[in-house]
Short mmCIF file of C-alpha atoms and ligand atoms in Angstrom, two decimals:
data_model
loop_
_atom_site.label_atom_id
_atom_site.label_comp_id
_atom_site.label_asym_id
_atom_site.label_seq_id
_atom_site.Cartn_x
_atom_site.Cartn_y
_atom_site.Cartn_z
CA MET A 1 -19.99 -9.41 -18.73
CA ARG A 2 -18.10 -6.49 -17.39
CA CYS A 3 -17.12 -3.97 -19.96
CA ARG A 4 -14.50 -1.43 -19.37
CA PRO A 5 -15.49 1.88 -20.95
CA ALA A 6 -12.67 4.01 -22.20
CA PRO A 7 -11.34 5.90 -19.19
CA ALA A 8 -12.20 9.41 -20.25
CA ASN A 9 -10.41 11.08 -17.41
CA LYS A 10 -7.24 9.02 -17.55
CA LEU A 11 -4.96 11.86 -18.38
CA GLN A 12 -6.83 14.49 -16.45
CA ALA A 13 -4.42 16.56 -14.40
CA LEU A 14 -4.28 15.99 -10.67
CA PRO A 15 -6.39 18.64 -8.98
CA ARG A 16 -4.51 21.76 -8.07
CA GLY A 17 -5.52 24.94 -6.39
CA PRO A 18 -7.81 25.82 -3.51
CA GLU A 19 -10.88 26.05 -5.75
CA VAL A 20 -11.13 22.27 -5.60
CA LEU A 21 -11.67 22.43 -1.89
CA THR A 22 -14.82 24.48 -2.15
CA LYS A 23 -16.78 22.57 -4.79
CA PRO A 24 -19.49 20.48 -3.15
CA GLU A 25 -19.71 18.07 -6.09
CA HIS A 26 -16.19 16.93 -5.35
CA SER A 27 -17.33 14.12 -3.26
CA LEU A 28 -16.53 10.46 -3.19
CA GLN A 29 -19.04 10.03 -0.41
CA LEU A 30 -20.10 6.64 0.61
CA GLU A 31 -23.25 5.71 -1.14
CA LEU A 32 -25.75 4.01 1.09
CA GLN A 33 -24.49 0.59 1.89
CA GLN A 34 -25.69 -2.07 -0.51
CA PRO A 35 -27.34 -5.20 0.79
CA LEU A 36 -24.75 -7.94 1.18
CA GLN A 37 -26.79 -10.20 -1.12
CA ALA A 38 -25.89 -7.84 -3.93
CA LEU A 39 -22.31 -9.02 -3.55
CA LEU A 40 -23.05 -12.56 -4.62
CA PRO A 41 -21.89 -13.20 -8.18
CA LYS A 42 -24.49 -12.70 -10.83
CA PRO A 43 -24.86 -15.22 -13.64
CA ARG A 44 -23.02 -13.86 -16.62
CA ASN A 45 -21.80 -14.97 -19.95
CA ARG A 46 -18.60 -16.53 -18.71
CA LYS A 47 -17.26 -16.98 -22.20
CA ALA A 48 -17.43 -13.28 -22.86
CA LYS A 49 -14.10 -11.76 -23.68
CA VAL A 50 -13.11 -8.24 -22.96
CA GLN A 51 -10.46 -6.63 -25.04
CA PHE A 52 -8.34 -4.32 -22.94
CA PRO A 53 -7.06 -1.30 -24.70
CA GLY A 54 -3.33 -0.69 -24.73
CA ARG A 55 -2.17 1.85 -22.23
CA GLY A 56 -1.21 4.38 -24.84
CA LEU A 57 0.71 7.18 -23.30
CA GLY A 58 0.36 5.86 -19.80
CA GLY A 59 2.03 2.53 -20.51
CA ARG A 60 5.44 1.32 -19.55
CA PRO A 61 7.36 -0.54 -22.19
CA GLU A 62 6.45 -3.91 -20.76
CA ALA A 63 2.78 -3.06 -20.28
CA PRO A 64 1.48 -4.05 -23.72
CA ILE A 65 2.28 -7.74 -23.16
CA TRP A 66 -0.27 -7.79 -20.41
CA PHE A 67 -2.78 -5.30 -21.58
CA SER A 68 -3.16 -6.04 -25.23
CA ARG A 69 -4.41 -9.53 -24.73
CA SER A 70 -7.96 -10.72 -24.21
CA SER A 71 -8.92 -11.71 -20.73
CA THR A 72 -12.09 -13.20 -19.38
CA ILE A 73 -13.13 -11.43 -16.24
CA LYS A 74 -13.84 -13.74 -13.33
CA ASP A 75 -16.99 -13.30 -11.29
CA MET A 76 -16.05 -12.34 -7.78
CA ASN A 77 -18.00 -13.65 -4.83
CA TYR A 78 -16.99 -10.99 -2.31
CA MET A 79 -18.98 -12.71 0.43
CA ARG A 80 -16.16 -15.24 0.54
CA PHE A 81 -13.86 -12.51 1.79
CA ILE A 82 -16.16 -10.97 4.37
CA ASN A 83 -16.38 -12.83 7.67
CA ALA A 84 -19.48 -12.89 9.85
CA ARG A 85 -18.19 -10.10 12.09
CA SER A 86 -17.58 -7.81 9.16
CA ALA A 87 -20.84 -8.78 7.45
CA SER A 88 -22.75 -7.75 10.54
CA ARG A 89 -21.37 -4.20 10.52
CA LYS A 90 -23.95 -1.54 9.73
CA HIS A 91 -23.79 2.20 9.28
CA SER A 92 -24.62 4.04 12.44
CA ALA A 93 -27.67 6.23 11.84
CA ILE A 94 -25.88 9.16 13.47
CA ARG A 95 -22.85 8.86 11.18
CA LEU A 96 -25.15 8.70 8.15
CA MET A 97 -27.00 11.77 9.34
CA ALA A 98 -23.70 13.56 9.95
CA GLU A 99 -22.54 12.77 6.44
CA LEU A 100 -25.86 13.98 4.97
CA LEU A 101 -25.50 17.18 6.95
CA LEU A 102 -22.08 17.82 5.48
CA LYS A 103 -23.75 17.97 2.07
CA ALA A 104 -26.74 20.06 3.24
CA PRO A 105 -27.06 23.73 2.25
CA LYS A 106 -25.74 26.35 4.68
CA SER A 107 -29.38 27.35 5.43
CA ALA A 108 -30.16 23.91 6.94
CA ILE A 109 -30.92 23.94 10.67
CA SER A 110 -29.29 21.11 12.54
CA LEU A 111 -30.22 20.09 16.01
CA VAL A 112 -29.23 16.54 15.32
CA ILE A 113 -25.51 16.00 15.84
CA GLY A 114 -23.66 16.10 19.10
CA ALA A 115 -20.48 17.46 17.52
CA PRO A 116 -18.64 19.91 19.76
CA ASN A 117 -19.12 23.60 19.08
CA PRO A 118 -15.97 24.78 17.27
CA ASN A 119 -16.19 28.18 18.94
CA THR A 120 -15.01 26.44 22.11
CA PHE A 121 -11.80 25.13 20.49
CA PRO A 122 -8.67 26.84 21.79
CA PHE A 123 -6.82 26.68 18.44
CA LYS A 124 -7.75 29.54 16.14
CA SER A 125 -5.45 29.60 13.14
CA ALA A 126 -2.15 28.27 11.86
CA VAL A 127 0.43 28.98 9.22
CA ILE A 128 2.63 26.05 8.25
CA THR A 129 5.78 26.60 6.24
CA ILE A 130 6.60 23.92 3.70
CA GLU A 131 9.86 22.88 2.07
CA ASN A 132 9.89 25.39 -0.77
CA GLY A 133 9.24 28.29 1.64
CA GLU A 134 5.55 28.56 0.70
CA THR A 135 2.96 28.40 3.44
CA ILE A 136 -0.26 26.54 4.12
CA GLN A 137 -2.73 28.81 5.85
CA PHE A 138 -5.38 27.58 8.22
CA ASN A 139 -7.65 30.56 8.71
CA GLU A 140 -10.36 30.46 11.40
CA ASP A 141 -12.92 28.71 9.20
CA LEU A 142 -10.50 26.08 7.96
CA MET A 143 -9.22 25.57 11.49
CA LYS A 144 -12.77 24.90 12.69
CA LYS A 145 -13.15 22.31 9.97
CA ALA A 146 -9.73 20.78 10.70
CA LEU A 147 -10.63 20.27 14.35
CA GLN A 148 -14.10 18.84 13.79
CA TYR A 149 -15.32 15.29 13.18
CA SER A 150 -15.36 14.31 9.51
CA GLN A 151 -16.34 11.53 7.09
CA SER A 152 -15.21 8.02 7.92
CA ALA A 153 -14.07 7.28 4.36
CA GLY A 154 -11.89 10.37 4.38
CA LEU A 155 -12.23 14.04 3.45
CA PRO A 156 -13.86 14.36 0.00
CA GLU A 157 -11.28 16.86 -1.26
CA LEU A 158 -8.44 14.49 -0.30
CA LEU A 159 -10.25 11.49 -1.77
CA ILE A 160 -10.69 13.31 -5.06
CA TRP A 161 -6.95 13.99 -5.26
CA LEU A 162 -6.09 10.43 -4.31
CA LYS A 163 -8.50 9.02 -6.85
CA GLN A 164 -6.88 11.03 -9.63
CA LEU A 165 -3.47 9.92 -8.40
CA GLN A 166 -4.45 6.24 -8.50
CA ILE A 167 -5.92 6.65 -11.98
CA LYS A 168 -2.74 8.33 -13.19
CA LEU A 169 -0.39 5.85 -11.58
CA HIS A 170 -2.27 2.58 -11.90
CA ASP A 171 -5.26 3.15 -14.18
CA PRO A 172 -7.13 0.33 -12.42
CA PRO A 173 -9.24 -1.73 -14.83
CA THR A 174 -12.02 -1.71 -12.22
CA LEU A 175 -12.50 2.05 -12.36
CA HIS A 176 -15.80 1.90 -14.24
CA TYR A 177 -17.13 -1.46 -13.09
CA PRO A 178 -20.53 -1.47 -11.37
CA PRO A 179 -20.13 -0.94 -7.59
CA SER A 180 -21.25 -4.45 -6.62
CA GLN A 181 -18.81 -5.95 -9.11
CA GLY A 182 -15.68 -4.49 -7.67
CA GLN A 183 -15.60 -0.89 -8.81
CA MET A 184 -12.45 0.83 -7.61
CA ASP A 185 -13.02 2.65 -4.35
CA ILE A 186 -10.70 4.45 -1.92
CA CYS A 187 -10.74 5.21 1.77
CA VAL A 188 -8.26 7.12 3.88
CA THR A 189 -6.76 5.27 6.85
CA CYS A 190 -4.63 6.14 9.87
CA GLY A 191 -1.49 5.02 8.04
CA SER A 192 -1.42 1.82 6.03
CA GLN A 193 -1.02 -0.28 9.18
CA ASP A 194 -4.51 0.70 10.32
CA GLY A 195 -5.98 -0.09 6.90
CA LEU A 196 -4.25 -3.47 6.68
CA CYS A 197 -5.33 -4.50 10.18
CA LYS A 198 -8.90 -3.70 9.22
CA VAL A 199 -8.55 -5.68 6.00
CA PHE A 200 -7.29 -8.72 7.92
CA GLU A 201 -10.06 -8.39 10.48
CA MET A 202 -12.63 -8.21 7.69
CA ILE A 203 -11.45 -11.38 5.97
CA VAL A 204 -9.90 -13.77 8.44
CA ASN A 205 -11.70 -16.46 10.42
CA PRO A 206 -9.71 -18.65 12.82
CA GLY A 207 -8.26 -21.57 10.86
CA ASP A 208 -8.33 -19.82 7.48
CA ASN A 209 -5.38 -20.42 5.20
CA ILE A 210 -3.56 -17.30 4.07
CA LEU A 211 -0.41 -16.78 2.03
CA VAL A 212 2.48 -14.57 3.13
CA ASN A 213 5.95 -14.33 1.68
CA GLU A 214 8.72 -14.41 4.24
CA PRO A 215 10.70 -12.61 5.47
CA VAL A 216 7.91 -10.18 6.27
CA TYR A 217 7.36 -6.87 8.06
CA PRO A 218 6.79 -7.78 11.75
CA GLY A 219 3.81 -5.39 11.98
CA MET A 220 1.92 -7.87 9.82
CA ILE A 221 3.06 -10.90 11.82
CA HIS A 222 1.67 -9.29 14.95
CA ALA A 223 -1.54 -8.25 13.18
CA LEU A 224 -2.19 -11.70 11.71
CA ARG A 225 -1.11 -14.05 14.48
CA PRO A 226 -3.86 -13.13 16.99
CA LEU A 227 -6.48 -13.81 14.32
CA GLY A 228 -5.71 -17.51 14.53
CA CYS A 229 -5.21 -18.07 10.82
CA ASN A 230 -2.98 -20.69 9.31
CA ILE A 231 -0.05 -18.95 7.64
CA LEU A 232 1.32 -20.59 4.51
CA THR A 233 4.71 -19.06 3.88
CA VAL A 234 5.84 -18.54 0.32
CA ALA A 235 9.55 -18.47 -0.46
CA SER A 236 11.17 -15.45 -2.10
CA ASP A 237 14.53 -14.51 -3.58
CA GLU A 238 16.09 -11.23 -4.73
CA HIS A 239 13.22 -10.80 -7.24
CA GLY A 240 10.50 -11.24 -4.65
CA ILE A 241 8.04 -14.12 -4.34
CA ILE A 242 9.09 -17.23 -6.27
CA PRO A 243 6.02 -18.17 -8.32
CA ASP A 244 6.97 -21.86 -8.28
CA SER A 245 6.92 -21.84 -4.50
CA LEU A 246 3.41 -20.37 -4.61
CA LYS A 247 2.34 -22.95 -7.22
CA GLU A 248 3.69 -25.76 -5.05
CA ILE A 249 1.64 -24.60 -2.07
CA LEU A 250 -1.49 -24.17 -4.18
CA ALA A 251 -1.07 -27.57 -5.86
CA LYS A 252 -2.73 -29.27 -2.93
CA TRP A 253 -6.02 -27.71 -4.08
CA LYS A 254 -7.96 -27.78 -7.31
CA PRO A 255 -9.08 -24.40 -8.67
CA GLU A 256 -12.76 -25.32 -8.19
CA ASP A 257 -12.12 -25.96 -4.46
CA ALA A 258 -12.40 -22.22 -3.89
CA LYS A 259 -16.18 -22.63 -4.27
CA ASN A 260 -16.31 -25.11 -1.42
CA PRO A 261 -15.70 -23.49 2.00
CA GLU A 262 -14.79 -26.87 3.48
CA LYS A 263 -11.71 -27.04 1.27
CA ASN A 264 -10.34 -23.97 3.02
CA THR A 265 -8.47 -22.60 0.00
CA PRO A 266 -6.26 -19.58 0.79
CA LYS A 267 -8.19 -16.34 1.02
CA PHE A 268 -5.43 -13.93 0.23
CA LEU A 269 -1.78 -13.38 -0.47
CA TYR A 270 -0.18 -10.55 1.51
CA THR A 271 2.95 -9.10 -0.04
CA ILE A 272 5.18 -6.03 -0.06
CA PRO A 273 6.00 -5.70 -3.76
CA ASN A 274 8.57 -2.89 -3.64
CA GLY A 275 11.49 -2.44 -1.29
CA ASN A 276 10.30 -5.33 0.83
CA ASN A 277 10.73 -4.69 4.52
CA PRO A 278 13.17 -6.26 5.47
CA ALA A 279 14.64 -7.78 2.28
CA GLY A 280 14.86 -4.60 0.17
CA THR A 281 13.75 -6.61 -2.87
CA SER A 282 11.03 -5.88 -5.42
CA LEU A 283 8.80 -8.25 -7.35
CA THR A 284 9.44 -8.21 -11.07
CA THR A 285 6.57 -7.38 -13.41
CA ASP A 286 6.64 -10.83 -14.99
CA ARG A 287 6.34 -12.48 -11.59
CA LYS A 288 3.47 -10.15 -10.70
CA LYS A 289 1.61 -11.24 -13.81
CA GLU A 290 2.20 -14.89 -12.99
CA ILE A 291 1.07 -14.42 -9.41
CA TYR A 292 -2.02 -12.50 -10.51
CA GLU A 293 -2.93 -15.41 -12.82
CA LEU A 294 -2.56 -17.82 -9.88
CA ALA A 295 -4.81 -15.58 -7.80
CA ARG A 296 -7.41 -15.78 -10.55
CA LYS A 297 -7.05 -19.54 -10.88
CA TYR A 298 -7.39 -20.27 -7.17
CA ASP A 299 -9.62 -17.28 -6.41
CA PHE A 300 -7.69 -15.47 -3.72
CA LEU A 301 -7.24 -11.76 -3.09
CA ILE A 302 -3.90 -10.00 -3.37
CA ILE A 303 -3.13 -7.54 -0.60
CA GLU A 304 -0.50 -5.23 -2.02
CA ASP A 305 1.19 -3.39 0.84
CA ASP A 306 3.27 -0.81 -0.98
CA PRO A 307 4.58 1.95 1.33
CA TYR A 308 7.91 2.04 -0.53
CA TYR A 309 6.37 2.36 -4.00
CA PHE A 310 7.70 5.88 -4.50
CA LEU A 311 11.14 4.96 -3.17
CA GLN A 312 12.12 2.83 -6.15
CA PHE A 313 15.78 3.16 -7.06
CA ASN A 314 15.69 1.18 -10.31
CA LYS A 315 13.25 3.37 -12.10
CA ILE A 316 12.56 3.31 -15.83
CA SER A 317 15.88 3.68 -17.62
CA PRO A 318 16.78 7.00 -19.27
CA THR A 319 16.87 5.37 -22.73
CA LEU A 320 13.35 4.09 -22.37
CA THR A 321 12.28 7.41 -20.98
CA LEU A 322 13.81 9.19 -23.92
CA VAL A 323 11.95 6.91 -26.29
CA ALA A 324 8.79 7.97 -24.53
CA GLY A 325 9.56 11.54 -25.43
CA SER A 326 11.17 13.55 -22.69
CA LEU A 327 13.72 12.87 -20.02
CA LEU A 328 12.63 15.20 -17.29
CA CYS A 329 8.90 15.63 -17.63
CA THR A 330 7.98 12.09 -18.61
CA TRP A 331 5.12 11.55 -16.23
CA ARG A 332 3.67 14.98 -16.87
CA ASN A 333 3.94 15.07 -20.62
CA THR A 334 3.47 11.51 -21.70
CA GLY A 335 1.92 9.75 -18.78
CA ALA A 336 4.76 7.19 -18.75
CA LYS A 337 5.54 6.45 -15.16
CA PRO A 338 8.93 5.82 -13.67
CA TRP A 339 7.55 3.26 -11.20
CA ALA A 340 6.98 -0.45 -11.72
CA PRO A 341 3.50 -1.67 -12.75
CA THR A 342 1.45 -2.68 -9.74
CA PHE A 343 -0.98 -5.48 -9.01
CA LEU A 344 -3.69 -2.81 -8.92
CA SER A 345 -2.90 -1.91 -12.52
CA MET A 346 -3.41 -5.56 -13.53
CA ASP A 347 -6.57 -6.10 -11.54
CA ILE A 348 -9.18 -7.02 -14.13
CA ASP A 349 -11.27 -9.08 -11.66
CA GLY A 350 -11.38 -6.69 -8.71
CA ARG A 351 -9.30 -8.88 -6.38
CA VAL A 352 -6.53 -6.49 -5.31
CA ILE A 353 -6.55 -4.39 -2.17
CA ARG A 354 -3.72 -1.91 -2.35
CA ALA A 355 -2.39 -0.16 0.77
CA ASP A 356 -0.58 3.13 0.16
CA SER A 357 1.08 5.28 2.76
CA PHE A 358 2.26 8.85 3.06
CA SER A 359 4.47 7.85 6.01
CA LYS A 360 7.66 7.42 3.99
CA VAL A 361 7.19 10.32 1.59
CA LEU A 362 5.41 13.04 3.63
CA SER A 363 5.67 12.00 7.28
CA PRO A 364 4.56 9.12 9.51
CA GLY A 365 3.31 11.25 12.38
CA LEU A 366 0.43 12.51 10.26
CA ARG A 367 -0.86 8.91 10.18
CA ILE A 368 -2.29 9.12 6.68
CA GLY A 369 -2.51 6.15 4.35
CA PHE A 370 -5.18 4.96 1.96
CA LEU A 371 -6.68 1.73 0.71
CA THR A 372 -7.72 1.21 -2.89
CA GLY A 373 -9.79 -1.81 -3.81
CA PRO A 374 -13.16 -3.22 -4.78
CA LYS A 375 -16.01 -1.17 -3.41
CA PRO A 376 -17.81 -4.07 -1.65
CA LEU A 377 -14.69 -4.61 0.47
CA ILE A 378 -13.68 -0.97 0.97
CA GLU A 379 -17.22 -0.31 2.24
CA ARG A 380 -16.69 -2.89 4.98
CA ILE A 381 -13.46 -1.16 6.02
CA VAL A 382 -15.25 2.17 6.24
CA LEU A 383 -17.90 0.59 8.45
CA HIS A 384 -15.13 -0.68 10.72
CA THR A 385 -13.63 2.81 10.80
CA GLU A 386 -17.00 4.26 11.83
CA ILE A 387 -16.84 2.36 15.10
CA SER A 388 -13.10 2.36 15.76
CA THR A 389 -11.03 5.38 14.78
CA MET A 390 -14.19 7.10 13.37
CA HIS A 391 -11.95 8.74 10.78
CA PRO A 392 -8.28 9.60 10.36
CA SER A 393 -7.39 12.94 11.92
CA THR A 394 -9.27 15.71 10.09
CA PHE A 395 -6.38 18.09 10.74
CA SER A 396 -3.84 15.70 9.18
CA GLN A 397 -6.08 15.05 6.20
CA LEU A 398 -6.66 18.75 5.59
CA LEU A 399 -2.98 19.48 5.90
CA VAL A 400 -2.14 16.78 3.36
CA SER A 401 -4.99 17.83 1.10
CA GLN A 402 -3.95 21.49 1.17
CA LEU A 403 -0.37 20.50 0.47
CA LEU A 404 -1.28 18.26 -2.46
CA HIS A 405 -3.62 20.81 -4.00
CA GLN A 406 -1.02 23.51 -3.55
CA TRP A 407 1.75 21.36 -5.02
CA GLY A 408 -0.28 19.92 -7.88
CA GLU A 409 1.20 17.09 -9.88
CA ASP A 410 4.55 18.80 -10.44
CA GLY A 411 5.13 19.53 -6.78
CA PHE A 412 4.13 16.02 -5.77
CA ARG A 413 6.45 14.48 -8.32
CA ALA A 414 9.28 16.77 -7.23
CA GLN A 415 8.81 15.67 -3.61
CA MET A 416 8.88 11.99 -4.61
CA GLU A 417 12.08 12.61 -6.54
CA ARG A 418 13.64 14.54 -3.66
CA VAL A 419 12.85 11.83 -1.11
CA THR A 420 14.05 9.03 -3.39
CA LYS A 421 17.30 10.88 -3.98
CA VAL A 422 17.89 11.20 -0.24
CA TYR A 423 17.35 7.48 0.38
CA ARG A 424 19.36 6.49 -2.66
CA LYS A 425 22.30 8.48 -1.27
CA GLN A 426 21.81 6.91 2.14
CA MET A 427 21.69 3.47 0.59
CA ASP A 428 24.88 4.13 -1.36
CA ALA A 429 26.61 5.12 1.88
CA LEU A 430 25.53 1.94 3.64
CA LEU A 431 26.53 -0.18 0.65
CA ALA A 432 29.93 1.51 0.61
CA ALA A 433 30.38 0.68 4.30
CA ALA A 434 29.25 -2.90 3.69
CA ASP A 435 31.65 -3.32 0.77
CA LYS A 436 34.47 -1.88 2.84
CA TRP A 437 34.01 -3.89 6.03
CA LEU A 438 31.76 -6.88 5.41
CA SER A 439 33.07 -8.23 2.11
CA GLY A 440 33.98 -11.88 2.61
CA LEU A 441 32.14 -11.95 5.95
CA ALA A 442 28.60 -11.42 4.74
CA GLU A 443 26.47 -11.23 1.62
CA TRP A 444 23.58 -9.02 0.50
CA HIS A 445 21.65 -7.84 -2.55
CA VAL A 446 21.56 -4.18 -3.51
CA PRO A 447 18.08 -2.97 -2.44
CA THR A 448 15.81 -1.99 -5.31
CA ALA A 449 13.63 0.29 -3.19
CA GLY A 450 12.83 1.24 0.39
CA MET A 451 15.04 1.77 3.40
CA PHE A 452 16.60 -1.56 4.28
CA LEU A 453 19.65 -3.70 3.65
CA TRP A 454 19.16 -7.41 4.41
CA VAL A 455 22.49 -9.00 5.25
CA LYS A 456 23.40 -12.66 5.65
CA ILE A 457 26.44 -13.37 7.77
CA LYS A 458 28.49 -16.18 6.31
CA GLY A 459 29.34 -19.25 8.33
CA MET A 460 26.91 -18.40 11.10
CA ASN A 461 23.71 -20.37 11.53
CA ASP A 462 22.07 -17.84 13.83
CA VAL A 463 22.99 -14.19 14.44
CA ARG A 464 20.59 -13.52 17.32
CA LYS A 465 23.28 -13.37 20.00
CA LEU A 466 25.71 -11.44 17.82
CA ILE A 467 23.20 -8.72 16.92
CA GLU A 468 21.13 -8.63 20.10
CA GLU A 469 23.89 -8.89 22.66
CA LYS A 470 27.38 -8.32 21.31
CA ALA A 471 26.56 -5.60 18.79
CA MET A 472 24.33 -3.76 21.24
CA LYS A 473 27.12 -3.79 23.83
CA LYS A 474 29.26 -2.04 21.21
CA GLU A 475 26.39 0.43 20.66
CA ILE A 476 25.34 -0.81 17.22
CA PHE A 477 21.59 -1.33 16.98
CA MET A 478 20.18 -3.52 14.20
CA LEU A 479 17.40 -6.09 13.96
CA PRO A 480 18.21 -9.82 13.92
CA GLY A 481 16.39 -11.65 11.15
CA TYR A 482 14.19 -13.87 13.35
CA HIS A 483 11.85 -10.90 13.92
CA PHE A 484 10.73 -11.20 10.29
CA TYR A 485 9.57 -14.81 10.41
CA PHE A 486 6.40 -16.35 11.82
CA ASP A 487 8.52 -19.05 13.43
CA SER A 488 10.81 -16.77 15.38
CA SER A 489 12.46 -19.69 17.17
CA ALA A 490 14.21 -20.98 14.03
CA PRO A 491 17.89 -20.04 13.62
CA CYS A 492 18.43 -17.17 11.18
CA PRO A 493 21.72 -15.92 9.69
CA TYR A 494 20.26 -12.56 8.56
CA PHE A 495 20.00 -9.11 10.08
CA ARG A 496 18.31 -5.94 8.86
CA ALA A 497 20.17 -2.63 8.70
CA SER A 498 18.12 0.48 8.03
CA PHE A 499 19.79 3.25 6.04
CA SER A 500 17.13 5.89 6.66
CA LEU A 501 18.66 7.83 9.53
CA ALA A 502 22.35 7.19 10.22
CA SER A 503 25.07 9.40 8.76
CA PRO A 504 27.66 7.87 6.38
CA GLU A 505 30.24 8.15 9.18
CA GLN A 506 28.00 6.25 11.61
CA MET A 507 27.33 3.58 8.98
CA ASP A 508 31.03 3.19 8.36
CA MET A 509 31.85 2.97 12.05
CA GLY A 510 28.92 0.61 12.74
CA PHE A 511 29.96 -1.90 10.11
CA GLN A 512 33.62 -1.64 11.11
CA ARG A 513 32.69 -2.64 14.66
CA LEU A 514 30.38 -5.35 13.39
CA ALA A 515 33.11 -6.81 11.17
CA GLN A 516 35.36 -7.10 14.20
CA LEU A 517 32.62 -8.83 16.20
CA ILE A 518 31.94 -11.28 13.38
CA ARG A 519 35.64 -12.18 13.16
CA GLU A 520 35.77 -12.72 16.92
CA SER A 521 32.67 -14.93 16.83
CA LEU A 522 33.62 -17.20 13.92
C1 PLP W 601 5.77 -2.98 4.81
C2 PLP W 601 5.12 -1.99 5.72
N1 PLP W 601 3.79 -1.91 5.77
C3 PLP W 601 3.17 -1.03 6.55
C4 PLP W 601 3.87 -0.18 7.36
C5 PLP W 601 3.12 0.78 8.22
O1 PLP W 601 3.17 2.08 7.66
P1 PLP W 601 2.22 3.26 8.09
O2 PLP W 601 3.07 4.25 8.79
O3 PLP W 601 1.65 3.78 6.82
O4 PLP W 601 1.16 2.70 8.97
C6 PLP W 601 5.27 -0.22 7.37
C7 PLP W 601 6.05 0.65 8.26
O5 PLP W 601 7.23 0.60 8.38
C8 PLP W 601 5.92 -1.15 6.51
O6 PLP W 601 7.25 -1.24 6.44
#
């Protein structure tokens, strides 16, 4: 039985201040890799019930329904989700030695690593000005560190901050599980795309069944297709995945089939729960719960790709926030979060891999994202990183880490609010242009998060020619919907308009021209 001890550090403040950077014990270092046999499920009292505590101050109003009930934790056989290629990955002795050295006292003599001598680096120091006018200083020592190789899982000081963030935001049930049984672990990735590609490469064998809800971000289509898996597409509407569609697909199996590899039950569901790219929709909490239960029943993983998590426009309502105590400082003072509950927050079995990204809220060029999930799987990703990217840019990680420590929780929250406000305004401008020019010609749902408006042109079976040829000739660039489907040859009446960059005037002019083209084409 897995017991979940009371999370003592749940409300601990996010680390702030440069002192955190210097403490050697702040390390989420990889422990030595466990033998893969340890990942096989251990016989346990399967009838054991675990009572999950309510979320107290950290809960959203709808959280108690889920968290106050008894749930039996399922035994996870992680070997089912690690293919032969991934299972054969081993730590390189040199990387292990390098990581040991990073923890060694200053007096240690190292003749072991072939890392370049930082005295030869041409960059000596840097001062970076941030939004509020404050600066981040890279003195000579920090610059040497920023330009050197670093840990494959990510810089310890950044990992510590991210771990506290995940605890605050999602309070994953797996936080205190034993490592082999899915304890929450984190690794930094070169953006979430890198992390997700590595996740797919870890799990997928040619011919495997996997579940994806369409329309879907093309980056994932192009990552999955070469792996030769069989994509089972799940239908969605304005509230995200339709659970009945998922149930219908799964009905061809029995729950116990997951134990028999020959039955080829789906290994995972990939989904973008907030501000879906391209549909702009978000999964409701009730649907998430239903989907999580299906994942438990049929034993598949949920890959929660959530780069637009912080860009939620329909946050907790002011009335509910007021009930929680304070309008402005809710998260800080009460722990109540303005963002929707995530799959990670519901993950009592250790079957969710969550991909976060700083691309949309700090900047994409830094290439910093992070994966949170069960340790036996995150370890495999780190091993992949050791031999591919080796680690995300040390400079980028240090810059982000310095920024986050300098900002603390308040600064981070303020940035999330600032960015959301910008995109909300942008969205309102695009919606105004759509209302003005496309009413009667097209239909759309108001996006709940993210950067995209997904528009269906009425009376047109396929908009490929209209968007790709006619609109481009008139200098309006948008993406026709077929890009977001695995079968790109099927006719599609949708297009995606991004509201991240264009000015309100450009949006207005763009949709005016488009309206004219639609009328001419009908
Ligand atoms: C749904 C989704 N996932 C992943 C990514 C990749 O993001 P990152 O820059 O973190 O790699 C994007 C980028 O647009 C996206 O829309």
